[in-house]
mmCIF file of C-alpha atoms and ligand atoms in Angstrom:
data_model
loop_
_atom_site.group_PDB
_atom_site.id
_atom_site.type_symbol
_atom_site.label_atom_id
_atom_site.label_comp_id
_atom_site.label_asym_id
_atom_site.label_seq_id
_atom_site.Cartn_x
_atom_site.Cartn_y
_atom_site.Cartn_z
ATOM 1 C CA UNK F 1 -40.872 -7.800 -49.291
ATOM 2 C CA UNK F 2 -39.589 -4.301 -49.318
ATOM 3 C CA UNK F 3 -41.870 -1.437 -50.126
ATOM 4 C CA UNK F 4 -41.121 0.424 -53.489
ATOM 5 C CA UNK F 5 -42.401 3.422 -55.031
ATOM 6 C CA UNK F 6 -44.535 2.847 -57.932
ATOM 7 C CA UNK F 7 -43.714 4.662 -61.195
ATOM 8 C CA UNK F 8 -46.456 6.569 -62.924
ATOM 9 C CA UNK F 9 -46.589 3.726 -65.398
ATOM 10 C CA UNK F 10 -47.104 1.130 -62.786
ATOM 11 C CA UNK F 11 -49.815 3.174 -60.929
ATOM 12 C CA UNK F 12 -51.645 3.478 -64.336
ATOM 13 C CA UNK F 13 -51.409 -0.189 -64.868
ATOM 14 C CA UNK F 14 -52.809 -0.888 -61.351
ATOM 15 C CA UNK F 15 -55.726 1.538 -61.833
ATOM 16 C CA UNK F 16 -56.615 -0.112 -65.259
ATOM 17 C CA UNK F 17 -56.781 -3.514 -63.647
ATOM 18 C CA UNK F 18 -58.595 -2.297 -60.529
ATOM 19 C CA UNK F 19 -61.074 -0.583 -63.056
ATOM 20 C CA UNK F 20 -61.415 -3.997 -64.908
ATOM 21 C CA UNK F 21 -61.943 -5.937 -61.785
ATOM 22 C CA UNK F 22 -64.812 -3.455 -60.642
ATOM 23 C CA UNK F 23 -66.317 -3.992 -63.905
ATOM 24 C CA UNK F 24 -66.177 -7.739 -63.874
ATOM 25 C CA UNK F 25 -67.527 -7.717 -60.385
ATOM 26 C CA UNK F 26 -70.321 -5.678 -61.636
ATOM 27 C CA UNK F 27 -71.136 -7.845 -64.329
ATOM 28 C CA UNK F 28 -71.283 -10.894 -62.118
ATOM 29 C CA UNK F 29 -73.571 -9.210 -59.762
ATOM 30 C CA UNK F 30 -75.810 -8.490 -62.872
ATOM 31 C CA UNK F 31 -75.679 -11.994 -63.812
ATOM 32 C CA UNK F 32 -76.707 -13.150 -60.190
ATOM 33 C CA UNK F 33 -79.378 -10.480 -60.261
ATOM 34 C CA UNK F 34 -80.856 -11.751 -63.581
ATOM 35 C CA UNK F 35 -80.762 -15.394 -62.490
ATOM 36 C CA UNK F 36 -82.581 -14.316 -59.203
ATOM 37 C CA UNK F 37 -85.176 -12.460 -61.173
ATOM 38 C CA UNK F 38 -85.577 -15.282 -63.713
ATOM 39 C CA UNK F 39 -86.212 -17.505 -60.639
ATOM 40 C CA UNK F 40 -83.175 -19.488 -61.835
ATOM 41 C CA UNK F 41 -81.749 -20.040 -58.275
ATOM 42 C CA UNK F 42 -82.823 -22.646 -55.957
ATOM 43 C CA UNK F 43 -83.467 -22.484 -52.316
ATOM 44 C CA UNK F 44 -80.937 -21.341 -49.821
ATOM 45 C CA UNK F 45 -78.927 -24.304 -48.260
ATOM 46 C CA UNK F 46 -75.949 -24.979 -46.423
ATOM 47 C CA UNK F 47 -72.596 -25.835 -48.044
ATOM 48 C CA UNK F 48 -68.925 -26.262 -47.381
ATOM 49 C CA UNK F 49 -65.858 -24.675 -49.357
ATOM 50 C CA UNK F 50 -63.838 -27.415 -50.509
ATOM 51 C CA UNK F 51 -61.391 -25.165 -52.688
ATOM 52 C CA UNK F 52 -60.900 -21.741 -53.951
ATOM 53 C CA UNK F 53 -59.858 -20.715 -57.403
ATOM 54 C CA UNK F 54 -59.427 -16.821 -57.796
ATOM 55 C CA UNK F 55 -63.078 -15.544 -58.045
ATOM 56 C CA UNK F 56 -64.751 -18.907 -57.960
ATOM 57 C CA UNK F 57 -65.132 -21.606 -55.197
ATOM 58 C CA UNK F 58 -66.109 -25.209 -55.101
ATOM 59 C CA UNK F 59 -68.893 -25.656 -52.607
ATOM 60 C CA UNK F 60 -70.168 -28.971 -51.525
ATOM 61 C CA UNK F 61 -73.803 -29.310 -50.898
ATOM 62 C CA UNK F 62 -74.313 -30.167 -47.352
ATOM 63 C CA UNK F 63 -78.012 -31.034 -47.803
ATOM 64 C CA UNK F 64 -80.827 -31.787 -50.389
ATOM 65 C CA UNK F 65 -80.913 -34.217 -53.316
ATOM 66 C CA UNK F 66 -77.221 -33.259 -54.435
ATOM 67 C CA UNK F 67 -75.748 -33.731 -50.969
ATOM 68 C CA UNK F 68 -72.166 -34.378 -51.207
ATOM 69 C CA UNK F 69 -71.688 -32.992 -54.730
ATOM 70 C CA UNK F 70 -69.551 -29.998 -56.022
ATOM 71 C CA UNK F 71 -70.798 -26.737 -57.351
ATOM 72 C CA UNK F 72 -68.689 -24.067 -59.059
ATOM 73 C CA UNK F 73 -69.918 -20.878 -57.103
ATOM 74 C CA UNK F 74 -69.577 -17.271 -57.203
ATOM 75 C CA UNK F 75 -69.981 -14.901 -54.422
ATOM 76 C CA UNK F 76 -71.918 -12.036 -53.902
ATOM 77 C CA UNK F 77 -69.800 -8.883 -53.656
ATOM 78 C CA UNK F 78 -70.728 -8.084 -50.097
ATOM 79 C CA UNK F 79 -69.315 -11.164 -48.509
ATOM 80 C CA UNK F 80 -65.594 -10.785 -47.150
ATOM 81 C CA UNK F 81 -62.978 -13.317 -48.326
ATOM 82 C CA UNK F 82 -64.064 -17.005 -47.957
ATOM 83 C CA UNK F 83 -61.574 -19.635 -47.667
ATOM 84 C CA UNK F 84 -61.365 -23.529 -47.785
ATOM 85 C CA UNK F 85 -63.203 -24.960 -44.833
ATOM 86 C CA UNK F 86 -65.787 -22.200 -44.513
ATOM 87 C CA UNK F 87 -69.389 -23.013 -43.955
ATOM 88 C CA UNK F 88 -71.756 -21.132 -46.213
ATOM 89 C CA UNK F 89 -75.237 -20.639 -47.199
ATOM 90 C CA UNK F 90 -75.678 -20.766 -50.972
ATOM 91 C CA UNK F 91 -78.233 -21.190 -53.712
ATOM 92 C CA UNK F 92 -77.751 -23.486 -56.524
ATOM 93 C CA UNK F 93 -78.078 -22.130 -60.302
ATOM 94 C CA UNK F 94 -77.793 -23.804 -63.534
ATOM 95 C CA UNK F 95 -75.440 -26.559 -64.644
ATOM 96 C CA UNK F 96 -73.484 -27.122 -61.369
ATOM 97 C CA UNK F 97 -73.019 -23.642 -60.625
ATOM 98 C CA UNK F 98 -74.370 -21.429 -57.711
ATOM 99 C CA UNK F 99 -74.134 -18.379 -55.771
ATOM 100 C CA UNK F 100 -72.810 -17.992 -52.140
ATOM 101 C CA UNK F 101 -74.887 -15.528 -50.096
ATOM 102 C CA UNK F 102 -73.480 -15.790 -46.616
ATOM 103 C CA UNK F 103 -70.744 -17.034 -44.501
ATOM 104 C CA UNK F 104 -71.354 -18.672 -41.306
ATOM 105 C CA UNK F 105 -69.287 -17.746 -38.337
ATOM 106 C CA UNK F 106 -65.892 -19.276 -38.209
ATOM 107 C CA UNK F 107 -64.457 -21.395 -35.232
ATOM 108 C CA UNK F 108 -61.037 -21.016 -36.124
ATOM 109 C CA UNK F 109 -58.934 -19.302 -38.909
ATOM 110 C CA UNK F 110 -55.503 -20.089 -40.152
ATOM 111 C CA UNK F 111 -53.924 -16.922 -41.591
ATOM 112 C CA UNK F 112 -50.363 -16.260 -42.979
ATOM 113 C CA UNK F 113 -48.842 -13.074 -44.203
ATOM 114 C CA UNK F 114 -48.828 -12.175 -47.883
ATOM 115 C CA UNK F 115 -45.725 -10.803 -49.852
ATOM 116 C CA UNK F 116 -46.604 -7.481 -48.196
ATOM 117 C CA UNK F 117 -46.819 -8.616 -44.600
ATOM 118 C CA UNK F 118 -50.539 -8.464 -44.360
ATOM 119 C CA UNK F 119 -52.292 -11.387 -42.775
ATOM 120 C CA UNK F 120 -54.638 -13.245 -45.300
ATOM 121 C CA UNK F 121 -56.959 -16.085 -44.257
ATOM 122 C CA UNK F 122 -55.821 -19.501 -45.611
ATOM 123 C CA UNK F 123 -58.281 -21.978 -44.302
ATOM 124 C CA UNK F 124 -61.132 -22.034 -41.716
ATOM 125 C CA UNK F 125 -62.606 -24.117 -39.045
ATOM 126 C CA UNK F 126 -59.533 -26.278 -38.372
ATOM 127 C CA UNK F 127 -59.621 -28.399 -35.000
ATOM 128 C CA UNK F 128 -55.913 -29.023 -34.719
ATOM 129 C CA UNK F 129 -52.460 -28.488 -36.295
ATOM 130 C CA UNK F 130 -50.542 -31.765 -36.464
ATOM 131 C CA UNK F 131 -46.808 -30.807 -36.371
ATOM 132 C CA UNK F 132 -45.065 -33.789 -37.734
ATOM 133 C CA UNK F 133 -41.364 -34.480 -36.767
ATOM 134 C CA UNK F 134 -39.155 -37.776 -37.291
ATOM 135 C CA UNK F 135 -35.983 -39.049 -36.173
ATOM 136 C CA UNK F 136 -34.664 -38.348 -39.567
ATOM 137 C CA UNK F 137 -34.333 -35.496 -40.849
ATOM 138 C CA UNK F 138 -33.064 -34.922 -37.285
ATOM 139 C CA UNK F 139 -35.533 -32.674 -35.069
ATOM 140 C CA UNK F 140 -34.395 -29.338 -33.895
ATOM 141 C CA UNK F 141 -36.072 -27.537 -31.003
ATOM 142 C CA UNK F 142 -35.770 -24.339 -32.668
ATOM 143 C CA UNK F 143 -37.891 -25.316 -35.790
ATOM 144 C CA UNK F 144 -40.439 -27.293 -33.765
ATOM 145 C CA UNK F 145 -40.731 -24.059 -31.419
ATOM 146 C CA UNK F 146 -41.428 -21.787 -34.579
ATOM 147 C CA UNK F 147 -44.178 -24.070 -35.781
ATOM 148 C CA UNK F 148 -45.691 -23.979 -32.207
ATOM 149 C CA UNK F 149 -45.363 -20.320 -32.066
ATOM 150 C CA UNK F 150 -47.411 -19.772 -34.994
ATOM 151 C CA UNK F 151 -49.857 -22.518 -33.911
ATOM 152 C CA UNK F 152 -50.164 -20.629 -30.482
ATOM 153 C CA UNK F 153 -50.928 -17.293 -32.289
ATOM 154 C CA UNK F 154 -53.746 -18.814 -33.998
ATOM 155 C CA UNK F 155 -55.377 -20.401 -30.782
ATOM 156 C CA UNK F 156 -55.704 -23.818 -32.763
ATOM 157 C CA UNK F 157 -54.444 -26.622 -30.633
ATOM 158 C CA UNK F 158 -51.169 -28.118 -31.749
ATOM 159 C CA UNK F 159 -50.273 -31.929 -31.590
ATOM 160 C CA UNK F 160 -46.853 -33.268 -32.170
ATOM 161 C CA UNK F 161 -46.643 -36.478 -34.167
ATOM 162 C CA UNK F 162 -43.444 -38.434 -34.227
ATOM 163 C CA UNK F 163 -43.267 -40.149 -37.531
ATOM 164 C CA UNK F 164 -40.921 -42.854 -38.445
ATOM 165 C CA UNK F 165 -40.830 -44.452 -35.088
ATOM 166 C CA UNK F 166 -39.207 -47.518 -36.855
ATOM 167 C CA UNK F 167 -36.261 -45.401 -37.124
ATOM 168 C CA UNK F 168 -35.717 -44.919 -33.409
ATOM 169 C CA UNK F 169 -32.397 -46.730 -32.361
ATOM 170 C CA UNK F 170 -30.193 -46.803 -29.278
ATOM 171 C CA UNK F 171 -28.382 -44.031 -30.678
ATOM 172 C CA UNK F 172 -31.240 -41.536 -30.961
ATOM 173 C CA UNK F 173 -33.967 -42.878 -28.708
ATOM 174 C CA UNK F 174 -32.632 -41.114 -25.478
ATOM 175 C CA UNK F 175 -32.516 -37.702 -26.893
ATOM 176 C CA UNK F 176 -35.736 -37.916 -28.902
ATOM 177 C CA UNK F 177 -37.596 -39.015 -25.705
ATOM 178 C CA UNK F 178 -36.104 -36.129 -23.862
ATOM 179 C CA UNK F 179 -37.304 -33.723 -26.598
ATOM 180 C CA UNK F 180 -40.864 -35.256 -26.505
ATOM 181 C CA UNK F 181 -41.003 -35.224 -22.789
ATOM 182 C CA UNK F 182 -40.340 -31.387 -22.896
ATOM 183 C CA UNK F 183 -43.301 -30.917 -25.054
ATOM 184 C CA UNK F 184 -45.353 -33.315 -23.101
ATOM 185 C CA UNK F 185 -44.732 -31.397 -19.899
ATOM 186 C CA UNK F 186 -45.781 -28.059 -21.642
ATOM 187 C CA UNK F 187 -49.141 -29.894 -22.249
ATOM 188 C CA UNK F 188 -48.985 -30.575 -25.982
ATOM 189 C CA UNK F 189 -50.184 -33.983 -26.770
ATOM 190 C CA UNK F 190 -47.637 -36.183 -28.326
ATOM 191 C CA UNK F 191 -48.299 -39.115 -30.641
ATOM 192 C CA UNK F 192 -45.804 -41.630 -31.825
ATOM 193 C CA UNK F 193 -46.373 -43.521 -35.311
ATOM 194 C CA UNK F 194 -44.921 -44.908 -38.330
ATOM 195 C CA UNK F 195 -46.534 -44.294 -41.725
ATOM 196 C CA UNK F 196 -44.379 -46.912 -43.422
ATOM 197 C CA UNK F 197 -44.225 -49.777 -41.062
ATOM 198 C CA UNK F 198 -44.831 -53.662 -41.023
ATOM 199 C CA UNK F 199 -46.524 -53.213 -37.621
ATOM 200 C CA UNK F 200 -50.311 -53.034 -38.778
ATOM 201 C CA UNK F 201 -51.184 -51.363 -35.325
ATOM 202 C CA UNK F 202 -49.549 -47.983 -36.212
ATOM 203 C CA UNK F 203 -51.902 -46.514 -38.804
ATOM 204 C CA UNK F 204 -54.584 -46.779 -35.923
ATOM 205 C CA UNK F 205 -52.705 -44.209 -33.855
ATOM 206 C CA UNK F 206 -53.105 -41.781 -36.839
ATOM 207 C CA UNK F 207 -56.626 -42.757 -37.554
ATOM 208 C CA UNK F 208 -57.524 -42.038 -33.793
ATOM 209 C CA UNK F 209 -55.855 -38.756 -34.037
ATOM 210 C CA UNK F 210 -57.735 -37.370 -37.314
ATOM 211 C CA UNK F 211 -60.968 -39.084 -36.862
ATOM 212 C CA UNK F 212 -64.017 -36.906 -36.934
ATOM 213 C CA UNK F 213 -61.972 -33.758 -36.776
ATOM 214 C CA UNK F 214 -60.508 -31.228 -39.181
ATOM 215 C CA UNK F 215 -56.735 -31.586 -39.359
ATOM 216 C CA UNK F 216 -53.819 -30.026 -41.078
ATOM 217 C CA UNK F 217 -50.397 -31.376 -41.326
ATOM 218 C CA UNK F 218 -47.252 -29.015 -41.012
ATOM 219 C CA UNK F 219 -43.648 -29.859 -40.532
ATOM 220 C CA UNK F 220 -40.347 -29.944 -42.261
ATOM 221 C CA UNK F 221 -39.862 -31.485 -45.616
ATOM 222 C CA UNK F 222 -39.006 -35.163 -45.492
ATOM 223 C CA UNK F 223 -40.656 -35.992 -42.214
ATOM 224 C CA UNK F 224 -43.320 -38.066 -43.867
ATOM 225 C CA UNK F 225 -46.394 -35.822 -44.336
ATOM 226 C CA UNK F 226 -47.221 -37.039 -47.796
ATOM 227 C CA UNK F 227 -46.859 -40.621 -46.686
ATOM 228 C CA UNK F 228 -49.297 -40.111 -43.579
ATOM 229 C CA UNK F 229 -51.710 -38.338 -45.745
ATOM 230 C CA UNK F 230 -51.483 -41.265 -48.233
ATOM 231 C CA UNK F 231 -52.311 -43.834 -45.619
ATOM 232 C CA UNK F 232 -55.240 -41.796 -44.697
ATOM 233 C CA UNK F 233 -56.594 -41.524 -48.356
ATOM 234 C CA UNK F 234 -55.121 -44.528 -50.222
ATOM 235 C CA UNK F 235 -57.448 -43.783 -53.291
ATOM 236 C CA UNK F 236 -56.814 -40.206 -53.773
ATOM 237 C CA UNK F 237 -53.999 -39.155 -55.770
ATOM 238 C CA UNK F 238 -52.757 -36.231 -53.858
ATOM 239 C CA UNK F 239 -52.894 -33.277 -56.234
ATOM 240 C CA UNK F 240 -52.548 -29.966 -54.289
ATOM 241 C CA UNK F 241 -53.695 -26.978 -56.064
ATOM 242 C CA UNK F 242 -50.592 -24.963 -57.115
ATOM 243 C CA UNK F 243 -50.972 -22.500 -59.882
ATOM 244 C CA UNK F 244 -48.337 -20.010 -61.124
ATOM 245 C CA UNK F 245 -49.451 -16.296 -61.281
ATOM 246 C CA UNK F 246 -47.431 -14.149 -63.369
ATOM 247 C CA UNK F 247 -46.789 -10.690 -61.859
ATOM 248 C CA UNK F 248 -44.426 -7.740 -62.946
ATOM 249 C CA UNK F 249 -41.828 -9.237 -60.842
ATOM 250 C CA UNK F 250 -41.797 -12.725 -62.169
ATOM 251 C CA UNK F 251 -43.556 -15.778 -61.490
ATOM 252 C CA UNK F 252 -44.923 -16.577 -57.755
ATOM 253 C CA UNK F 253 -46.477 -19.796 -57.085
ATOM 254 C CA UNK F 254 -49.753 -19.422 -55.013
ATOM 255 C CA UNK F 255 -51.289 -22.333 -53.635
ATOM 256 C CA UNK F 256 -55.045 -23.369 -53.169
ATOM 257 C CA UNK F 257 -55.818 -25.218 -50.035
ATOM 258 C CA UNK F 258 -58.057 -28.038 -50.665
ATOM 259 C CA UNK F 259 -60.303 -30.031 -48.147
ATOM 260 C CA UNK F 260 -60.549 -33.754 -48.485
ATOM 261 C CA UNK F 261 -63.010 -36.012 -46.781
ATOM 262 C CA UNK F 262 -61.302 -38.993 -44.989
ATOM 263 C CA UNK F 263 -63.016 -42.429 -45.318
ATOM 264 C CA UNK F 264 -62.782 -42.971 -41.430
ATOM 265 C CA UNK F 265 -64.558 -39.742 -40.930
ATOM 266 C CA UNK F 266 -63.079 -36.178 -40.728
ATOM 267 C CA UNK F 267 -61.551 -33.928 -43.058
ATOM 268 C CA UNK F 268 -58.084 -32.821 -43.947
ATOM 269 C CA UNK F 269 -57.158 -29.459 -45.471
ATOM 270 C CA UNK F 270 -53.798 -29.421 -47.351
ATOM 271 C CA UNK F 271 -51.716 -27.187 -49.474
ATOM 272 C CA UNK F 272 -47.797 -26.592 -50.014
ATOM 273 C CA UNK F 273 -48.329 -23.118 -48.059
ATOM 274 C CA UNK F 274 -50.083 -24.756 -45.210
ATOM 275 C CA UNK F 275 -47.278 -27.384 -44.859
ATOM 276 C CA UNK F 276 -44.782 -24.447 -44.415
ATOM 277 C CA UNK F 277 -47.138 -22.895 -41.819
ATOM 278 C CA UNK F 278 -45.157 -20.674 -39.475
ATOM 279 C CA UNK F 279 -42.063 -20.209 -41.403
ATOM 280 C CA UNK F 280 -42.339 -16.511 -41.919
ATOM 281 C CA UNK F 281 -41.598 -13.184 -39.999
ATOM 282 C CA UNK F 282 -43.068 -12.996 -36.573
ATOM 283 C CA UNK F 283 -42.825 -9.962 -34.138
ATOM 284 C CA UNK F 284 -41.443 -10.175 -30.846
ATOM 285 C CA UNK F 285 -44.858 -9.868 -29.281
ATOM 286 C CA UNK F 286 -46.140 -12.933 -31.295
ATOM 287 C CA UNK F 287 -42.927 -14.858 -30.425
ATOM 288 C CA UNK F 288 -43.489 -14.160 -26.716
ATOM 289 C CA UNK F 289 -47.035 -15.247 -26.943
ATOM 290 C CA UNK F 290 -46.059 -18.415 -28.760
ATOM 291 C CA UNK F 291 -43.875 -19.636 -25.866
ATOM 292 C CA UNK F 292 -46.836 -20.823 -23.503
ATOM 293 C CA UNK F 293 -44.731 -20.924 -20.483
ATOM 294 C CA UNK F 294 -42.939 -17.785 -21.165
ATOM 295 C CA UNK F 295 -45.708 -15.493 -21.907
ATOM 296 C CA UNK F 296 -47.012 -15.353 -18.387
ATOM 297 C CA UNK F 297 -43.691 -14.868 -16.743
ATOM 298 C CA UNK F 298 -42.297 -11.955 -18.514
ATOM 299 C CA UNK F 299 -44.492 -9.312 -17.022
ATOM 300 C CA UNK F 300 -42.720 -10.023 -13.757
ATOM 301 C CA UNK F 301 -39.186 -9.016 -14.879
ATOM 302 C CA UNK F 302 -38.022 -5.835 -12.695
ATOM 303 C CA UNK F 303 -37.440 -3.775 -15.874
ATOM 304 C CA UNK F 304 -40.182 -3.276 -18.316
ATOM 305 C CA UNK F 305 -37.984 -3.415 -21.239
ATOM 306 C CA UNK F 306 -36.106 -6.441 -19.899
ATOM 307 C CA UNK F 307 -34.239 -8.319 -22.695
ATOM 308 C CA UNK F 308 -33.861 -11.336 -20.319
ATOM 309 C CA UNK F 309 -30.264 -11.534 -20.906
ATOM 310 C CA UNK F 310 -29.045 -11.463 -17.324
ATOM 311 C CA UNK F 311 -30.647 -8.130 -16.194
ATOM 312 C CA UNK F 312 -31.045 -8.171 -12.406
ATOM 313 C CA UNK F 313 -34.644 -9.229 -11.396
ATOM 314 C CA UNK F 314 -35.260 -11.180 -14.595
ATOM 315 C CA UNK F 315 -38.370 -13.347 -14.022
ATOM 316 C CA UNK F 316 -37.450 -15.796 -16.777
ATOM 317 C CA UNK F 317 -33.946 -16.207 -15.480
ATOM 318 C CA UNK F 318 -35.618 -16.997 -12.039
ATOM 319 C CA UNK F 319 -38.078 -19.370 -13.593
ATOM 320 C CA UNK F 320 -35.311 -21.399 -15.375
ATOM 321 C CA UNK F 321 -33.493 -21.456 -12.013
ATOM 322 C CA UNK F 322 -36.642 -22.820 -10.537
ATOM 323 C CA UNK F 323 -37.067 -25.421 -13.327
ATOM 324 C CA UNK F 324 -40.285 -23.893 -14.357
ATOM 325 C CA UNK F 325 -38.841 -23.290 -18.072
ATOM 326 C CA UNK F 326 -36.340 -25.609 -19.681
ATOM 327 C CA UNK F 327 -33.132 -24.111 -20.580
ATOM 328 C CA UNK F 328 -33.632 -25.426 -24.153
ATOM 329 C CA UNK F 329 -36.955 -23.549 -24.385
ATOM 330 C CA UNK F 330 -35.411 -20.453 -23.255
ATOM 331 C CA UNK F 331 -32.357 -20.814 -25.736
ATOM 332 C CA UNK F 332 -34.851 -21.487 -28.405
ATOM 333 C CA UNK F 333 -36.964 -18.502 -27.455
ATOM 334 C CA UNK F 334 -34.023 -16.228 -27.651
ATOM 335 C CA UNK F 335 -32.529 -17.737 -30.904
ATOM 336 C CA UNK F 336 -35.854 -17.161 -32.633
ATOM 337 C CA UNK F 337 -36.208 -13.593 -31.395
ATOM 338 C CA UNK F 338 -32.677 -13.039 -32.616
ATOM 339 C CA UNK F 339 -33.279 -14.503 -36.083
ATOM 340 C CA UNK F 340 -36.328 -12.335 -36.591
ATOM 341 C CA UNK F 341 -34.393 -9.260 -35.545
ATOM 342 C CA UNK F 342 -31.845 -10.163 -38.213
ATOM 343 C CA UNK F 343 -34.555 -10.794 -40.663
ATOM 344 C CA UNK F 344 -36.113 -7.540 -39.872
ATOM 345 C CA UNK F 345 -32.825 -5.384 -40.138
ATOM 346 C CA UNK F 346 -32.247 -7.224 -43.536
ATOM 347 C CA UNK F 347 -35.695 -6.198 -44.762
ATOM 348 C CA UNK F 348 -34.963 -2.552 -43.758
ATOM 349 C CA UNK F 349 -31.617 -2.536 -45.786
ATOM 350 C CA UNK F 350 -33.327 -3.847 -48.779
ATOM 351 C CA UNK F 351 -36.151 -1.145 -48.460
ATOM 352 C CA UNK F 352 -33.501 1.735 -48.210
ATOM 353 C CA UNK F 353 -31.442 0.338 -51.067
ATOM 354 C CA UNK F 354 -34.655 0.308 -53.164
ATOM 355 C CA UNK F 355 -35.426 3.927 -52.418
ATOM 356 C CA UNK F 356 -32.197 5.177 -53.917
ATOM 357 C CA UNK F 357 -32.969 3.764 -57.414
HETATM 358 P P1 GDP T 1 -42.845 -35.147 -46.588
HETATM 359 O O1 GDP T 1 -41.901 -34.098 -47.322
HETATM 360 O O2 GDP T 1 -43.110 -34.456 -45.192
HETATM 361 O O3 GDP T 1 -44.318 -35.123 -47.274
HETATM 362 O O4 GDP T 1 -42.252 -36.547 -46.500
HETATM 363 P P2 GDP T 1 -42.689 -37.849 -47.417
HETATM 364 O O5 GDP T 1 -43.972 -38.324 -47.109
HETATM 365 O O6 GDP T 1 -42.370 -37.395 -48.733
HETATM 366 O O7 GDP T 1 -41.487 -38.816 -46.931
HETATM 367 C C1 GDP T 1 -40.172 -38.577 -46.881
HETATM 368 C C2 GDP T 1 -39.409 -40.019 -46.997
HETATM 369 O O8 GDP T 1 -39.524 -40.624 -45.545
HETATM 370 C C3 GDP T 1 -39.887 -40.927 -48.153
HETATM 371 O O9 GDP T 1 -38.864 -41.664 -48.748
HETATM 372 C C4 GDP T 1 -40.809 -41.746 -47.308
HETATM 373 O O10 GDP T 1 -40.761 -43.020 -47.825
HETATM 374 C C5 GDP T 1 -40.075 -41.886 -45.893
HETATM 375 N N1 GDP T 1 -41.009 -42.283 -44.832
HETATM 376 C C6 GDP T 1 -42.306 -41.738 -44.589
HETATM 377 N N2 GDP T 1 -42.724 -42.263 -43.476
HETATM 378 C C7 GDP T 1 -41.874 -43.163 -42.848
HETATM 379 C C8 GDP T 1 -41.888 -43.968 -41.689
HETATM 380 O O11 GDP T 1 -42.744 -44.146 -41.010
HETATM 381 N N3 GDP T 1 -40.623 -44.702 -41.448
HETATM 382 C C9 GDP T 1 -39.680 -44.527 -42.558
HETATM 383 N N4 GDP T 1 -38.532 -45.405 -42.257
HETATM 384 N N5 GDP T 1 -39.695 -43.869 -43.581
HETATM 385 C C10 GDP T 1 -40.747 -43.091 -43.720
HETATM 386 ZN ZN1 ZN T 2 -36.364 -10.805 -18.013
#
């Protein structure tokens, strides 16, 4: 999103909105303080954030007589942004409400850039990112690698799940096996399954993967994410929270990540935004870090600003020569770098155009 100068009127509007927000936050604090003084809040206890709606959050009680039940909670102003999956300390109030008083330390955090390129937390305490691919739509290294780059940059382990195994045939089996082997060789776990299959054994593969862990599913549209989630939660009608927010520039769809408990044990966090995880602009450093076999090699190139495009003493070229890096991954690395540079260039053009008006 291009930066634009704000008109006087826009600046005025923004200041007014901020003032209103501060006032609301002040009132909320007062309400909380009043409840505290009146002794209306129960004892501190642990909870889990299930969903996030603007200023309010759904907290699930993790202990006590209401264990497993949901409370609509406000947050004390001194706690920084909370997201779905966060473990918190909270105090119950009247009629299924409550106040969150502290956030526990996070094990992991999934973030994505907002419209202004600032990283915003989306979900916390995810154990692994399950990247779903399928024989159809045909998997492309480049797209798989984009998801993996994003996952590597969160330090949350990624697993590749080939769904629709029933669609493997003599025509596509060899190339798909070769593709999967490239990722196995890099140390990514690979699981093969079929969400829709007469063979009753396959759901167990998926169960095994998600049991007693917190998972998110990502991947291209049409690979079967909804179908897989449906097999895990047959009784839940999968409504992922999507709400439209009107801004001066039209309607944006923002999405709320929701946490679901799985019958077999384990949790799932899902939202349309999470499913598209990784399909945003990434810096050259992030891309390099995202290729686990490339990041440790590039420091050895003869030239510090080596572009790895045939320069003498290029350590990447040498590693490909020695078979330590696959030509496909190198190609993919270069293509992602190039497409990000192009995206960047387009962004800059828009910005300069915006300034002219
Ligand atoms: P999503 O966009 O990733 O959520 O994908 P969907 O779950 O909507 O699935 C896309 C299409 O693939 C639907 O028509 C599903 O019925 C189909 N599909 C899902 N899983 C399988 C599978 O294991 N085998 C086959 N043959 N089709 C599947
Ligand atoms: Zn090089």
